């Protein structure tokens, strides 16, 4: 929860306080350790999560094929492919 919300120090303090008050939650010592760890590693954790969520390198190797219906007069013709559009993203320096 802390990492996905990219909590600042005020949010972190409020979150950890709530966790210590929950039945079966964490102890004050555990909260202190988590707070210290987050303060020291927040930037590194955030950068790691952002790099995992980027599609840049993945999209370069994808080819998409989309069948499009350009025109239809009758209900039976819906979902009948008429034109095929093929896209390649990020290949050959483009």
PDB file of C-alpha atoms in Angstrom:
ATOM      1  CA  UNK A   1       0.000   0.000   0.000  1.00  0.00           C
ATOM      2  CA  UNK A   2       2.802   2.400   0.857  1.00  0.00           C
ATOM      3  CA  UNK A   3       4.654   1.846  -2.403  1.00  0.00           C
ATOM      4  CA  UNK A   4       1.639   1.816  -4.715  1.00  0.00           C
ATOM      5  CA  UNK A   5       0.378   5.102  -3.234  1.00  0.00           C
ATOM      6  CA  UNK A   6       3.919   6.576  -3.252  1.00  0.00           C
ATOM      7  CA  UNK A   7       3.162   8.042   0.176  1.00  0.00           C
ATOM      8  CA  UNK A   8       4.888  11.168   1.397  1.00  0.00           C
ATOM      9  CA  UNK A   9       6.049  11.329   5.014  1.00  0.00           C
ATOM     10  CA  UNK A  10       2.749  12.734   6.343  1.00  0.00           C
ATOM     11  CA  UNK A  11       0.695  10.054   4.565  1.00  0.00           C
ATOM     12  CA  UNK A  12       3.120   7.389   5.742  1.00  0.00           C
ATOM     13  CA  UNK A  13       2.834   8.516   9.359  1.00  0.00           C
ATOM     14  CA  UNK A  14      -0.980   8.502   9.206  1.00  0.00           C
ATOM     15  CA  UNK A  15      -1.043   5.085   7.514  1.00  0.00           C
ATOM     16  CA  UNK A  16       1.350   3.494   9.992  1.00  0.00           C
ATOM     17  CA  UNK A  17      -0.497   5.004  12.954  1.00  0.00           C
ATOM     18  CA  UNK A  18      -3.730   3.477  11.651  1.00  0.00           C
ATOM     19  CA  UNK A  19      -1.987   0.123  11.195  1.00  0.00           C
ATOM     20  CA  UNK A  20      -0.735   0.130  14.801  1.00  0.00           C
ATOM     21  CA  UNK A  21      -4.248   0.815  16.112  1.00  0.00           C
ATOM     22  CA  UNK A  22      -5.825  -2.045  14.145  1.00  0.00           C
ATOM     23  CA  UNK A  23      -6.463  -5.264  15.980  1.00  0.00           C
ATOM     24  CA  UNK A  24      -3.812  -7.679  14.764  1.00  0.00           C
ATOM     25  CA  UNK A  25      -1.904  -4.793  13.158  1.00  0.00           C
ATOM     26  CA  UNK A  26       1.750  -3.926  13.459  1.00  0.00           C
ATOM     27  CA  UNK A  27       3.628  -2.836  16.571  1.00  0.00           C
ATOM     28  CA  UNK A  28       5.058   0.639  17.096  1.00  0.00           C
ATOM     29  CA  UNK A  29       8.564  -0.802  16.631  1.00  0.00           C
ATOM     30  CA  UNK A  30       7.588  -2.354  13.298  1.00  0.00           C
ATOM     31  CA  UNK A  31       6.044   0.958  12.218  1.00  0.00           C
ATOM     32  CA  UNK A  32       9.281   2.756  13.074  1.00  0.00           C
ATOM     33  CA  UNK A  33      11.318   0.273  11.042  1.00  0.00           C
ATOM     34  CA  UNK A  34       8.963   0.586   8.071  1.00  0.00           C
ATOM     35  CA  UNK A  35       9.067   4.383   8.256  1.00  0.00           C
ATOM     36  CA  UNK A  36      12.872   4.417   8.341  1.00  0.00           C
ATOM     37  CA  UNK A  37      13.088   1.950   5.455  1.00  0.00           C
ATOM     38  CA  UNK A  38      10.603   3.958   3.357  1.00  0.00           C
ATOM     39  CA  UNK A  39      12.435   7.242   4.029  1.00  0.00           C
ATOM     40  CA  UNK A  40      15.740   5.719   2.912  1.00  0.00           C
ATOM     41  CA  UNK A  41      14.484   3.749  -0.107  1.00  0.00           C
ATOM     42  CA  UNK A  42      11.404   5.617  -1.379  1.00  0.00           C
ATOM     43  CA  UNK A  43      13.039   6.980  -4.551  1.00  0.00           C
ATOM     44  CA  UNK A  44      14.569   3.625  -5.486  1.00  0.00           C
ATOM     45  CA  UNK A  45      11.287   1.748  -4.924  1.00  0.00           C
ATOM     46  CA  UNK A  46       9.313   4.337  -6.884  1.00  0.00           C
ATOM     47  CA  UNK A  47      11.728   4.164  -9.837  1.00  0.00           C
ATOM     48  CA  UNK A  48      11.552   0.371  -9.818  1.00  0.00           C
ATOM     49  CA  UNK A  49       7.735   0.392  -9.913  1.00  0.00           C
ATOM     50  CA  UNK A  50       7.673   2.979 -12.700  1.00  0.00           C
ATOM     51  CA  UNK A  51      10.176   1.044 -14.801  1.00  0.00           C
ATOM     52  CA  UNK A  52       8.079  -2.129 -14.460  1.00  0.00           C
ATOM     53  CA  UNK A  53       4.928  -0.344 -15.543  1.00  0.00           C
ATOM     54  CA  UNK A  54       6.356   1.137 -18.751  1.00  0.00           C
ATOM     55  CA  UNK A  55       5.519  -0.565 -21.991  1.00  0.00           C
ATOM     56  CA  UNK A  56       8.139   1.151 -24.154  1.00  0.00           C
ATOM     57  CA  UNK A  57      10.385  -1.831 -24.717  1.00  0.00           C
ATOM     58  CA  UNK A  58       7.464  -4.267 -24.941  1.00  0.00           C
ATOM     59  CA  UNK A  59       5.523  -2.282 -27.544  1.00  0.00           C
ATOM     60  CA  UNK A  60       8.536  -2.221 -29.854  1.00  0.00           C
ATOM     61  CA  UNK A  61       8.203  -5.943 -30.428  1.00  0.00           C
ATOM     62  CA  UNK A  62       4.420  -6.108 -30.901  1.00  0.00           C
ATOM     63  CA  UNK A  63       2.516  -6.363 -34.135  1.00  0.00           C
ATOM     64  CA  UNK A  64      -1.182  -5.675 -33.925  1.00  0.00           C
ATOM     65  CA  UNK A  65      -3.774  -6.822 -36.434  1.00  0.00           C
ATOM     66  CA  UNK A  66      -7.208  -5.255 -36.369  1.00  0.00           C
ATOM     67  CA  UNK A  67     -10.069  -6.334 -38.598  1.00  0.00           C
ATOM     68  CA  UNK A  68     -12.285  -3.359 -39.391  1.00  0.00           C
ATOM     69  CA  UNK A  69     -15.764  -3.206 -40.828  1.00  0.00           C
ATOM     70  CA  UNK A  70     -15.771  -0.129 -43.026  1.00  0.00           C
ATOM     71  CA  UNK A  71     -19.403  -0.204 -44.138  1.00  0.00           C
ATOM     72  CA  UNK A  72     -22.519  -2.271 -43.535  1.00  0.00           C
ATOM     73  CA  UNK A  73     -26.088  -2.086 -44.777  1.00  0.00           C
ATOM     74  CA  UNK A  74     -27.447  -5.158 -43.056  1.00  0.00           C
ATOM     75  CA  UNK A  75     -27.312  -6.362 -39.493  1.00  0.00           C
ATOM     76  CA  UNK A  76     -25.859  -9.713 -40.608  1.00  0.00           C
ATOM     77  CA  UNK A  77     -22.773  -7.936 -41.960  1.00  0.00           C
ATOM     78  CA  UNK A  78     -21.755  -6.537 -38.585  1.00  0.00           C
ATOM     79  CA  UNK A  79     -18.483  -8.090 -37.354  1.00  0.00           C
ATOM     80  CA  UNK A  80     -17.616  -9.219 -40.869  1.00  0.00           C
ATOM     81  CA  UNK A  81     -14.059  -8.096 -41.680  1.00  0.00           C
ATOM     82  CA  UNK A  82     -13.679  -5.976 -44.782  1.00  0.00           C
ATOM     83  CA  UNK A  83     -10.324  -4.295 -44.274  1.00  0.00           C
ATOM     84  CA  UNK A  84      -7.293  -5.439 -42.295  1.00  0.00           C
ATOM     85  CA  UNK A  85      -5.051  -2.882 -40.642  1.00  0.00           C
ATOM     86  CA  UNK A  86      -1.677  -4.030 -39.378  1.00  0.00           C
ATOM     87  CA  UNK A  87       0.476  -1.818 -37.135  1.00  0.00           C
ATOM     88  CA  UNK A  88       4.054  -2.236 -36.006  1.00  0.00           C
ATOM     89  CA  UNK A  89       5.190   0.036 -33.220  1.00  0.00           C
ATOM     90  CA  UNK A  90       8.744   1.215 -32.753  1.00  0.00           C
ATOM     91  CA  UNK A  91      10.495  -1.057 -35.241  1.00  0.00           C
ATOM     92  CA  UNK A  92      13.381   0.084 -37.432  1.00  0.00           C
ATOM     93  CA  UNK A  93      13.897   3.296 -35.467  1.00  0.00           C
ATOM     94  CA  UNK A  94      10.339   4.530 -35.975  1.00  0.00           C
TER      95      UNK A  94
END
